[in-house]
Coordinates of C-alpha atoms in Angstrom, one line a residue:
Chain A
M1 CA 189.0 62.0 100.8
S2 CA 185.5 61.0 101.4
T3 CA 182.9 61.4 98.8
S4 CA 180.3 60.8 101.4
S5 CA 176.8 61.8 100.5
T6 CA 176.0 63.6 103.8
P7 CA 174.7 66.9 102.6
P8 CA 176.4 70.0 103.9
A9 CA 174.4 71.7 106.7
P10 CA 172.3 74.5 105.3
P11 CA 173.9 77.9 105.9
P12 CA 172.5 79.5 109.1
S13 CA 169.6 81.7 108.0
N14 CA 170.0 85.4 108.6
R15 CA 166.2 85.9 108.6
I16 CA 164.6 87.1 111.8
S17 CA 161.3 85.3 112.0
G18 CA 158.7 87.4 113.7
T19 CA 156.3 84.5 113.3
A20 CA 158.5 82.2 115.4
I21 CA 159.4 84.9 118.0
S22 CA 155.9 86.0 118.5
K23 CA 154.8 82.4 118.9
E24 CA 157.4 82.1 121.6
I25 CA 156.2 85.2 123.4
R26 CA 152.6 84.1 123.2
A27 CA 153.5 80.8 124.7
E28 CA 155.2 82.7 127.6
L29 CA 152.2 84.9 128.0
A30 CA 149.9 81.8 128.2
V31 CA 152.0 80.4 131.0
E32 CA 151.9 83.8 132.7
C33 CA 148.1 84.1 132.4
S34 CA 147.7 80.6 133.7
S35 CA 149.9 81.3 136.7
I36 CA 147.9 84.4 137.7
K37 CA 144.5 82.9 136.9
S38 CA 143.5 82.5 140.5
T39 CA 144.0 86.3 141.0
V40 CA 143.1 87.9 137.7
T41 CA 142.1 87.2 134.2
P42 CA 143.5 90.0 132.0
G43 CA 140.8 91.6 129.9
L44 CA 141.0 93.6 126.6
A45 CA 138.2 95.7 125.3
V46 CA 138.1 96.2 121.5
I47 CA 136.2 99.0 120.0
L48 CA 135.5 98.6 116.3
V49 CA 133.7 101.2 114.1
G50 CA 132.3 100.4 110.6
S51 CA 133.2 97.4 108.5
R52 CA 136.5 98.0 106.7
P53 CA 137.8 94.6 105.7
D54 CA 141.3 95.2 107.1
S55 CA 140.0 96.5 110.4
L56 CA 137.6 93.5 110.7
A57 CA 140.5 91.1 110.0
Y58 CA 142.8 92.8 112.5
V59 CA 140.2 92.7 115.3
R60 CA 139.4 89.1 114.6
M61 CA 143.1 88.2 114.8
K62 CA 143.5 90.2 118.0
K63 CA 140.5 88.5 119.7
K64 CA 141.7 85.1 118.6
A65 CA 145.2 85.7 119.9
C66 CA 143.7 86.9 123.3
A67 CA 141.7 83.6 123.5
E68 CA 144.8 81.5 122.9
V69 CA 146.9 83.0 125.7
G70 CA 144.0 83.3 128.2
I71 CA 143.0 87.0 127.9
D72 CA 139.3 87.8 128.0
S73 CA 138.3 90.0 125.1
F74 CA 135.2 92.2 125.0
G75 CA 134.1 93.5 121.6
Y76 CA 132.1 96.7 121.0
D77 CA 131.1 97.1 117.4
Y78 CA 129.6 100.4 116.1
P79 CA 128.2 101.4 112.8
E80 CA 130.0 104.0 110.7
T81 CA 127.5 106.6 111.8
V82 CA 128.5 106.4 115.5
T83 CA 129.2 109.8 117.1
Q84 CA 132.4 110.8 118.7
Q85 CA 130.6 111.4 122.0
E86 CA 129.2 107.9 122.0
L87 CA 132.7 106.4 121.6
I88 CA 134.1 108.7 124.3
D89 CA 131.2 107.7 126.6
K90 CA 132.0 104.0 126.0
V91 CA 135.7 104.6 126.6
N92 CA 134.9 106.3 129.9
E93 CA 132.7 103.4 130.9
L94 CA 135.5 100.9 130.1
N95 CA 138.0 103.1 132.0
A96 CA 135.9 102.4 135.1
D97 CA 135.3 98.7 134.4
P98 CA 137.6 96.5 136.7
K99 CA 137.3 93.5 134.3
V100 CA 139.0 95.6 131.6
H101 CA 142.8 96.1 131.8
G102 CA 143.3 97.3 128.2
I103 CA 141.3 99.3 125.8
L104 CA 141.9 99.2 122.1
V105 CA 140.3 101.5 119.6
Q106 CA 140.8 100.0 116.2
L107 CA 142.0 102.7 113.8
P108 CA 141.3 104.3 111.4
L109 CA 138.0 105.9 112.6
P110 CA 135.6 107.5 110.2
N111 CA 136.5 111.1 109.1
H112 CA 133.8 112.8 111.2
I113 CA 135.6 111.6 114.4
V114 CA 138.8 113.2 115.7
E115 CA 140.8 110.1 116.4
N116 CA 143.1 111.4 119.0
L117 CA 140.2 112.8 121.1
V118 CA 139.0 109.2 121.4
T119 CA 142.4 107.6 122.0
S120 CA 143.3 110.3 124.5
A121 CA 140.1 109.5 126.4
V122 CA 141.5 106.0 127.2
H123 CA 143.0 106.1 130.7
P124 CA 146.8 105.9 130.4
D125 CA 146.9 102.8 132.6
K126 CA 144.6 101.0 130.1
D127 CA 146.1 102.5 127.0
V128 CA 147.7 99.2 125.8
D129 CA 148.2 100.7 122.3
G130 CA 150.6 103.3 123.9
L131 CA 148.9 106.2 122.1
H132 CA 147.9 108.4 125.0
P133 CA 150.0 111.6 125.2
L134 CA 151.1 110.8 128.7
N135 CA 152.5 107.4 127.5
C136 CA 154.1 109.1 124.6
A137 CA 155.7 111.8 126.9
K138 CA 157.2 109.1 129.1
L139 CA 158.9 107.7 126.1
V140 CA 160.7 111.0 125.6
T141 CA 161.5 111.8 129.2
A142 CA 161.8 108.3 130.7
Q143 CA 160.1 109.7 133.7
T144 CA 157.3 108.0 135.6
H145 CA 154.7 110.0 137.4
G146 CA 156.5 109.3 140.7
G147 CA 159.7 111.0 139.7
S148 CA 162.7 110.6 137.4
V149 CA 163.4 106.9 137.3
K150 CA 166.3 105.1 135.7
M151 CA 164.3 102.7 133.5
N152 CA 165.4 99.2 132.9
W153 CA 165.0 99.6 129.1
K154 CA 166.7 96.3 128.6
D155 CA 163.5 94.7 129.9
L156 CA 160.5 96.3 128.3
K157 CA 158.2 94.2 130.4
S158 CA 159.3 96.1 133.5
I159 CA 158.6 99.6 132.1
P160 CA 155.7 101.0 134.2
F161 CA 153.8 102.5 131.3
H162 CA 152.6 101.3 127.9
I163 CA 154.8 101.5 124.9
A164 CA 153.2 101.4 121.4
C165 CA 153.1 97.8 120.1
T166 CA 154.9 98.0 116.8
P167 CA 158.0 100.0 118.0
Q168 CA 158.1 97.7 121.1
G169 CA 158.0 94.7 118.7
C170 CA 160.9 96.0 116.7
I171 CA 163.1 96.2 119.8
E172 CA 162.0 92.8 120.9
L173 CA 162.9 91.3 117.6
L174 CA 166.5 92.7 117.9
D175 CA 166.8 91.5 121.5
R176 CA 165.5 88.0 120.8
S177 CA 167.8 87.7 117.8
G178 CA 170.9 88.5 119.9
V179 CA 171.5 91.9 118.2
E180 CA 173.3 94.3 120.5
I181 CA 171.8 97.8 120.4
E182 CA 174.0 99.7 122.7
G183 CA 176.7 101.8 121.0
K184 CA 175.3 101.0 117.5
R185 CA 174.4 103.5 114.8
A186 CA 170.8 103.2 114.0
V187 CA 168.9 104.9 111.2
V188 CA 165.2 105.0 111.3
I189 CA 163.5 105.7 108.0
G190 CA 160.2 107.4 108.6
R191 CA 159.1 109.7 111.4
S192 CA 155.4 108.7 112.0
N193 CA 153.9 109.0 115.5
L194 CA 153.0 105.4 115.4
V195 CA 156.3 103.9 114.5
G196 CA 159.2 106.1 113.4
M197 CA 159.3 108.5 116.3
P198 CA 158.7 106.0 119.1
V199 CA 161.1 103.4 117.8
S200 CA 163.8 106.2 117.5
L201 CA 163.2 107.1 121.1
L202 CA 163.4 103.5 122.2
L203 CA 166.7 102.9 120.4
N204 CA 168.0 106.1 121.9
H205 CA 167.1 104.9 125.4
R206 CA 168.9 101.7 124.6
N207 CA 172.0 103.8 123.9
A208 CA 172.1 103.5 120.1
T209 CA 173.0 106.7 118.2
I210 CA 170.0 107.4 116.2
T211 CA 169.4 109.3 113.0
I212 CA 165.9 109.9 111.7
V213 CA 165.6 110.0 107.9
H214 CA 162.4 111.3 106.2
S215 CA 161.0 112.6 103.0
R216 CA 163.0 115.9 103.2
T217 CA 166.3 114.2 103.9
I218 CA 168.8 114.9 101.2
D219 CA 170.7 111.8 100.0
A220 CA 168.9 109.4 102.4
Q221 CA 170.8 106.6 100.8
S222 CA 174.2 107.7 102.1
V223 CA 172.7 108.3 105.6
V224 CA 171.3 104.8 105.7
R225 CA 174.6 103.4 104.6
T226 CA 176.1 104.5 107.9
A227 CA 173.8 102.3 109.9
D228 CA 174.5 99.2 111.8
I229 CA 170.8 98.9 112.4
V230 CA 168.1 100.1 109.9
I231 CA 164.5 100.4 110.8
A232 CA 162.4 101.0 107.7
A233 CA 159.0 102.4 108.5
V234 CA 158.0 104.7 105.6
G235 CA 155.4 102.8 103.6
R236 CA 157.1 102.7 100.2
A237 CA 157.4 99.3 98.5
K238 CA 161.0 98.1 98.2
M239 CA 162.5 101.6 98.6
V240 CA 165.6 100.4 100.3
K241 CA 168.0 98.7 97.9
S242 CA 171.1 96.8 98.6
D243 CA 173.4 99.7 97.8
W244 CA 171.7 101.7 100.6
L245 CA 173.1 99.2 103.2
K246 CA 176.4 98.8 104.9
E247 CA 177.7 95.2 104.6
G248 CA 176.5 93.3 107.7
A249 CA 173.7 95.7 108.6
V250 CA 170.7 94.4 110.6
V251 CA 167.4 95.4 109.0
I252 CA 164.0 95.5 110.5
D253 CA 161.3 96.2 107.9
V254 CA 158.1 97.6 109.3
G255 CA 156.6 98.4 105.9
I256 CA 153.6 96.4 104.6
N257 CA 152.9 97.5 101.0
S258 CA 150.6 95.8 98.6
V259 CA 151.9 95.5 95.0
D260 CA 150.2 94.1 91.9
A261 CA 151.0 90.5 91.2
P262 CA 148.9 89.2 88.4
D263 CA 150.5 85.7 88.7
T264 CA 149.0 85.2 92.1
K265 CA 145.4 84.2 93.0
K266 CA 144.8 87.3 95.0
G267 CA 146.3 89.5 92.3
Y268 CA 148.6 91.3 94.8
R269 CA 151.5 90.5 97.0
L270 CA 152.7 92.1 100.3
V271 CA 156.2 93.5 100.3
G272 CA 158.2 95.6 102.8
D273 CA 160.0 98.9 102.5
V274 CA 163.1 97.0 101.8
D275 CA 163.9 95.1 98.6
F276 CA 164.3 91.8 100.5
D277 CA 165.6 89.7 97.6
E278 CA 168.3 92.2 96.7
C279 CA 169.3 93.0 100.3
E280 CA 169.1 89.6 102.1
G281 CA 172.6 88.6 101.1
K282 CA 174.2 91.8 102.4
C283 CA 172.6 91.8 105.8
E284 CA 173.7 90.2 109.0
K285 CA 170.0 89.8 109.8
I286 CA 166.8 90.9 108.2
T287 CA 163.1 90.5 108.8
P288 CA 160.9 89.3 106.0
V289 CA 157.5 90.7 105.0
P290 CA 155.2 89.2 105.8
G291 CA 156.2 87.2 108.9
G292 CA 158.6 89.8 110.4
V293 CA 157.3 92.8 112.4
G294 CA 153.6 92.1 111.7
P295 CA 153.1 89.3 114.1
M296 CA 155.0 91.1 116.8
T297 CA 152.4 93.9 117.0
I298 CA 149.8 91.6 118.3
A299 CA 152.2 89.8 120.7
M300 CA 153.1 93.2 122.2
L301 CA 149.4 94.2 122.6
L302 CA 148.9 90.9 124.5
R303 CA 151.9 91.6 126.7
N304 CA 150.8 95.2 127.4
T305 CA 147.4 93.8 128.5
V306 CA 148.9 91.2 130.7
N307 CA 151.2 93.7 132.3
S308 CA 148.3 96.1 132.9
A309 CA 146.3 93.4 134.7
K310 CA 149.3 92.4 136.8
R311 CA 150.0 96.0 137.8
V312 CA 146.4 96.5 138.9
C313 CA 146.7 93.5 141.1
G314 CA 150.2 94.4 142.4
I315 CA 151.7 91.2 140.9
Chain B
M1 CA 198.7 152.9 93.8
S2 CA 197.3 154.6 96.8
T3 CA 198.8 154.1 100.2
S4 CA 195.6 155.6 101.6
S5 CA 195.1 155.1 105.3
T6 CA 191.4 154.0 105.0
P7 CA 191.4 150.8 107.0
P8 CA 189.9 147.8 105.3
A9 CA 186.3 147.0 106.4
P10 CA 186.3 144.4 109.2
P11 CA 185.4 140.9 108.0
P12 CA 181.7 140.2 108.6
S13 CA 181.5 138.5 112.0
N14 CA 180.4 134.9 112.0
R15 CA 179.2 135.2 115.6
I16 CA 175.5 134.8 116.4
S17 CA 174.8 137.2 119.2
G18 CA 172.2 135.9 121.5
T19 CA 172.5 139.2 123.5
A20 CA 171.6 141.3 120.4
I21 CA 168.8 138.9 119.2
S22 CA 167.2 138.6 122.6
K23 CA 167.2 142.3 123.0
E24 CA 165.4 142.6 119.6
I25 CA 162.8 140.0 120.8
R26 CA 162.3 141.8 124.1
A27 CA 161.7 145.0 122.2
E28 CA 159.1 143.3 120.0
L29 CA 157.4 141.8 123.1
A30 CA 157.4 145.3 124.8
V31 CA 155.5 146.6 121.7
E32 CA 153.2 143.7 121.9
C33 CA 152.4 144.1 125.6
S34 CA 151.8 147.7 125.1
S35 CA 149.3 147.0 122.2
I36 CA 147.3 144.5 124.3
K37 CA 147.4 146.5 127.5
S38 CA 143.8 147.6 127.4
T39 CA 142.7 144.0 127.3
V40 CA 145.3 142.1 129.4
T41 CA 148.6 142.5 131.2
P42 CA 150.5 139.2 130.9
G43 CA 151.3 137.8 134.4
L44 CA 154.1 135.4 135.4
A45 CA 154.2 133.7 138.8
V46 CA 157.7 132.7 139.9
I47 CA 158.1 130.1 142.7
L48 CA 161.5 130.1 144.4
V49 CA 162.6 127.6 147.1
G50 CA 165.6 128.1 149.2
S51 CA 168.5 130.5 148.6
R52 CA 170.9 129.0 146.0
P53 CA 172.8 131.9 144.7
D54 CA 172.3 130.8 141.0
S55 CA 168.6 130.4 141.5
L56 CA 168.3 133.8 143.2
A57 CA 170.2 135.4 140.3
Y58 CA 168.1 133.7 137.6
V59 CA 164.8 134.7 139.4
R60 CA 166.0 138.2 139.7
M61 CA 166.9 138.4 136.0
K62 CA 163.6 136.9 135.0
K63 CA 161.6 139.4 137.1
K64 CA 163.6 142.3 135.8
A65 CA 163.1 141.2 132.2
C66 CA 159.3 140.9 132.9
A67 CA 159.2 144.4 134.2
E68 CA 161.1 145.8 131.1
V69 CA 158.6 144.3 128.6
G70 CA 155.5 145.0 130.6
I71 CA 154.7 141.6 132.1
D72 CA 153.5 141.5 135.8
S73 CA 155.6 139.2 137.9
F74 CA 154.5 137.7 141.1
G75 CA 157.1 136.1 143.4
Y76 CA 156.5 133.3 145.9
D77 CA 159.5 132.6 148.0
Y78 CA 159.7 129.5 150.2
P79 CA 162.3 128.3 152.7
E80 CA 164.3 125.1 151.9
T81 CA 162.0 123.3 154.4
V82 CA 158.8 123.8 152.4
T83 CA 156.9 120.6 151.8
Q84 CA 156.0 119.2 148.4
Q85 CA 152.3 119.5 149.2
E86 CA 152.6 123.2 150.0
L87 CA 154.2 123.8 146.6
I88 CA 151.6 121.8 144.8
D89 CA 148.8 123.7 146.7
K90 CA 150.3 127.0 145.6
V91 CA 150.6 125.8 142.0
N92 CA 146.9 124.8 142.1
E93 CA 146.0 128.2 143.5
L94 CA 148.0 129.9 140.7
N95 CA 146.4 127.6 138.1
A96 CA 143.0 129.1 139.1
D97 CA 144.3 132.7 139.2
P98 CA 143.2 134.7 136.2
K99 CA 145.9 137.3 136.6
V100 CA 148.5 134.6 136.2
H101 CA 149.2 133.4 132.6
G102 CA 152.5 131.6 133.3
I103 CA 153.8 129.7 136.2
L104 CA 157.5 129.1 136.7
V105 CA 159.0 126.8 139.3
Q106 CA 162.7 127.7 139.6
L107 CA 164.7 124.4 139.5
P108 CA 166.4 122.6 141.1
L109 CA 164.1 122.0 144.1
P110 CA 165.5 120.5 147.3
N111 CA 166.0 116.7 147.4
H112 CA 163.0 115.9 149.5
I113 CA 160.7 117.2 146.7
V114 CA 160.0 115.2 143.6
E115 CA 160.5 117.9 141.0
N116 CA 158.3 116.5 138.2
L117 CA 155.4 116.1 140.6
V118 CA 155.5 119.8 141.1
T119 CA 156.1 120.9 137.5
S120 CA 153.4 118.4 136.3
A121 CA 150.9 120.1 138.6
V122 CA 151.2 123.3 136.6
H123 CA 148.3 123.5 134.1
P124 CA 149.7 122.8 130.6
D125 CA 148.2 126.2 129.4
K126 CA 150.3 128.0 132.1
D127 CA 153.4 125.8 131.7
V128 CA 155.5 128.5 130.2
D129 CA 158.7 126.4 130.9
G130 CA 157.3 123.7 128.6
L131 CA 158.0 120.9 131.1
H132 CA 154.5 119.4 131.5
P133 CA 154.3 115.9 130.0
L134 CA 151.4 117.1 127.8
N135 CA 153.5 119.9 126.3
C136 CA 156.4 117.4 125.9
A137 CA 154.1 114.9 124.1
K138 CA 152.9 117.5 121.7
L139 CA 156.5 118.1 120.7
V140 CA 156.7 114.5 119.6
T141 CA 153.4 114.1 117.9
A142 CA 152.8 117.6 116.7
Q143 CA 149.2 117.0 117.7
T144 CA 147.0 119.5 119.5
H145 CA 144.2 118.3 121.7
G146 CA 141.8 119.2 119.0
G147 CA 143.2 116.8 116.5
S148 CA 146.2 116.3 114.2
V149 CA 147.2 119.6 113.0
K150 CA 149.9 120.6 110.5
M151 CA 151.8 122.9 112.7
N152 CA 153.4 126.1 111.4
W153 CA 156.8 125.1 112.9
K154 CA 158.3 128.0 110.9
D155 CA 156.7 130.4 113.3
L156 CA 157.1 129.1 116.8
K157 CA 154.9 131.9 118.1
S158 CA 151.9 130.3 116.4
I159 CA 152.3 126.9 118.1
P160 CA 149.3 126.4 120.4
F161 CA 151.3 124.9 123.2
H162 CA 154.4 125.8 125.2
I163 CA 157.8 124.7 124.0
A164 CA 160.7 124.6 126.5
C165 CA 162.6 127.9 126.5
T166 CA 166.2 126.9 125.8
P167 CA 165.4 124.6 122.8
Q168 CA 163.0 127.2 121.4
G169 CA 165.8 129.8 121.8
C170 CA 168.2 127.6 119.8
I171 CA 165.8 127.5 116.8
E172 CA 165.1 131.2 117.1
L173 CA 168.8 131.9 116.9
L174 CA 169.1 129.9 113.7
D175 CA 166.0 131.6 112.2
R176 CA 167.1 135.1 113.0
S177 CA 170.6 134.5 111.7
G178 CA 169.2 133.4 108.3
V179 CA 170.3 129.8 108.7
E180 CA 168.1 127.4 106.7
I181 CA 167.2 124.3 108.7
E182 CA 165.1 122.3 106.2
G183 CA 167.0 119.5 104.5
K184 CA 170.1 120.1 106.6
R185 CA 172.0 117.4 108.6
A186 CA 171.8 118.4 112.3
V187 CA 173.7 116.6 115.1
V188 CA 172.6 117.3 118.7
I189 CA 175.2 116.4 121.3
G190 CA 173.4 115.5 124.5
R191 CA 170.0 114.0 125.1
S192 CA 168.7 115.7 128.2
N193 CA 165.0 116.2 128.8
L194 CA 165.5 119.9 129.1
V195 CA 167.5 120.6 125.9
G196 CA 168.9 117.7 123.8
M197 CA 165.7 115.8 123.3
P198 CA 163.3 118.7 122.7
V199 CA 165.7 120.6 120.4
S200 CA 166.2 117.3 118.4
L201 CA 162.4 117.0 118.0
L202 CA 162.1 120.7 117.0
L203 CA 164.8 120.3 114.3
N204 CA 163.1 117.2 113.0
H205 CA 159.8 119.1 112.7
R206 CA 161.6 121.7 110.8
N207 CA 162.7 119.0 108.4
A208 CA 166.4 118.7 109.4
T209 CA 167.8 115.1 109.4
I210 CA 168.7 114.7 113.1
T211 CA 171.3 112.5 114.8
I212 CA 171.5 112.4 118.6
V213 CA 175.0 111.9 120.0
H214 CA 175.5 110.9 123.7
S215 CA 177.9 109.4 126.2
R216 CA 177.5 106.0 124.7
T217 CA 178.1 107.1 121.1
I218 CA 181.2 105.4 119.6
D219 CA 183.4 107.9 117.7
A220 CA 181.2 110.9 118.4
Q221 CA 183.7 113.1 116.6
S222 CA 183.1 111.5 113.2
V223 CA 179.3 111.7 113.6
V224 CA 179.5 115.4 114.5
R225 CA 181.7 115.9 111.4
T226 CA 178.7 115.0 109.2
A227 CA 176.7 118.0 110.5
D228 CA 175.7 121.2 108.8
I229 CA 174.2 122.3 112.1
V230 CA 175.7 121.3 115.5
I231 CA 173.8 121.8 118.8
A232 CA 176.1 121.1 121.7
A233 CA 174.2 120.6 125.0
V234 CA 176.2 118.2 127.0
G235 CA 177.8 120.2 129.8
R236 CA 181.5 119.4 129.2
A237 CA 183.8 122.4 128.8
K238 CA 185.3 122.8 125.4
M239 CA 184.6 119.2 124.4
V240 CA 184.0 120.0 120.7
K241 CA 187.3 120.8 118.9
S242 CA 187.8 122.2 115.4
D243 CA 188.5 118.8 114.0
W244 CA 185.1 117.6 115.1
L245 CA 183.5 120.1 112.6
K246 CA 182.8 120.1 108.9
E247 CA 184.1 123.3 107.2
G248 CA 181.3 125.8 107.2
A249 CA 179.2 124.2 110.0
V250 CA 176.8 126.3 112.1
V251 CA 177.3 125.8 115.8
I252 CA 174.9 126.6 118.6
D253 CA 176.6 126.1 122.0
V254 CA 174.2 125.5 124.8
G255 CA 176.8 124.6 127.4
I256 CA 177.7 126.9 130.3
N257 CA 180.6 125.5 132.1
S258 CA 182.7 127.1 134.8
V259 CA 186.5 126.6 134.5
D260 CA 189.2 127.8 136.8
A261 CA 190.8 131.1 135.7
P262 CA 193.2 132.3 138.4
D263 CA 194.0 135.4 136.2
T264 CA 190.4 136.7 136.6
K265 CA 188.9 138.6 139.6
K266 CA 186.2 135.9 140.1
G267 CA 188.8 133.1 139.7
Y268 CA 186.7 131.3 137.1
R269 CA 185.5 131.8 133.6
L270 CA 182.3 130.5 131.8
V271 CA 183.0 128.5 128.6
G272 CA 180.7 126.5 126.4
D273 CA 180.8 122.8 125.2
V274 CA 182.7 124.0 122.1
D275 CA 186.2 125.2 122.1
F276 CA 185.3 128.6 120.6
D277 CA 188.7 130.0 119.9
E278 CA 189.7 126.9 118.0
C279 CA 186.4 126.5 116.2
E280 CA 185.4 130.0 115.3
G281 CA 187.5 130.2 112.1
K282 CA 186.0 127.0 110.8
C283 CA 182.3 127.8 111.3
E284 CA 179.9 129.6 109.0
K285 CA 178.3 130.8 112.2
I286 CA 178.8 130.1 115.9
T287 CA 177.3 131.3 119.2
P288 CA 179.7 132.6 121.9
V289 CA 179.4 131.6 125.6
P290 CA 178.4 133.7 127.4
G291 CA 176.1 135.9 125.2
G292 CA 174.8 133.1 122.9
V293 CA 172.0 130.8 124.0
G294 CA 171.8 132.1 127.6
P295 CA 170.0 135.3 127.0
M296 CA 167.5 133.6 124.6
T297 CA 166.1 131.4 127.4
I298 CA 164.6 134.3 129.2
A299 CA 163.4 135.9 126.0
M300 CA 161.5 132.7 125.2
L301 CA 160.0 132.6 128.7
L302 CA 158.7 136.1 128.2
R303 CA 157.3 135.1 124.8
N304 CA 155.6 132.0 126.1
T305 CA 154.0 134.2 128.9
V306 CA 152.8 136.8 126.4
N307 CA 151.4 134.1 124.1
S308 CA 149.6 132.5 127.0
A309 CA 147.9 135.7 128.0
K310 CA 146.9 136.4 124.4
R311 CA 145.4 132.9 124.0
V312 CA 143.3 133.3 127.2
C313 CA 141.9 136.5 125.8
G314 CA 141.5 135.1 122.3
I315 CA 143.9 137.7 120.8

């Protein structure tokens, strides 16, 4: 028997790294942008209202990410006092601008503006956030304007309409981590228009059997325990505990919650909807927060923008 | 001890009669039409292509039902050879016609016509079948054009858009039978655009916890067995057996399947997706086929048409 000092290989990590996967996707998009450069440079218009620090940070990150992959970004910044009509006029101008393939209205907008009147003004073809009712409807019916089409849901890049970025990112994380979706039981916690509902519809199209859990669900815990795949998108810090999970579940944590942390410099820490430390050992795979779903949202925005440019050019 | 011959009272039936409930609704609509007569007579345009016996029968029933409650119906019959553009032109003409508050395109259309290009041409306000993508999107997001609104889902009559008739009929059957939806576990079998998906979304809005079962679900039976409310909408004769059900489940059977019955004059019999004879004893309530969901579809079409007329007149 050897007492060799070669250390044992570290156990394979069960963490799904959104940071690494999104980097991979951005590198692919950079190659793609470079290969279509002679025909088109994808362009993203970003409308920002006011000066919320989180909105400023998101917009800065999005523009930086655009630059890195080779997408032109065009910023339109407005004061808090802008009128709804001014924003809609700008959207209409951008709808007609051939340099712009995607239009992003950074949310939230101030209270005097009806958000979905502005986001619905974006032409569905340029709606890279996937918020327009027509893009939303296609997610239910899987129909394109040209008729009922059997979508290739396996390859989201081929879908001829825009799917909201965060839900699309969740599916991409599963796919790129080798998680089979078809035939699985998936439980989605949360039923928001931005994440819970669309990710449920996507999982259904990919032939998972979905259950949607929400605030009025009685004994949510026992429902979640039936799931092979759990998507937590409810916005409550560490709500999902290890006894909510089936042994070997795959967990995608969409939540980003700020909790007090006097021991840190910032005084707070970001945590997910899942109690990561408690659950990690029980999961087949799990996304951390931060570094899980978060980085995927921007990567999917970039992909939607590149797809939009390619479609316009018939590539 | 008396040996009196008074027979024991029959056990209270657990059947939900769509025939009786739809009659009740039609009577209410007749009163409503009569009360608004001095302002408006609701009008339904019915487009029929070809001469399929089932389509002819449905159109005949719909027109007859209109007449009974006081809705004007206008029929437009086309030969099998009509072009897609002719139909779309007619739809556009009807969109502009103030006497018409609802437009119904009887499906299926012949193969050379892309159905959803015709149904999507119907103005959403006149889309009493609830098939337009914008009406479908509202069912997901619960948003009206004017902003995010807390819908009164408890009263479908108050919803400011059109909900597809069969799914709406399922909910109405539950409501009028005193079945509480909120907090219940509901399993929908089938994920069609016409029934399974919209009825799932409606149940979710009414705060049920929904699961959608489909052809790729593994062990559908054990999933269905978790349900307080089962909606079967899959189109397979007698698929759901009594051992699929939890004791005391409520079952709404949307299926209408024709099975051979040499002992009958017609040679066939209509049965649901649920094995009624086997399941009836185990259910708290159950709809028969025929006489369950079927009659509700027309009643909801009438209601959508009356609602549409009232909205136009601001009533």
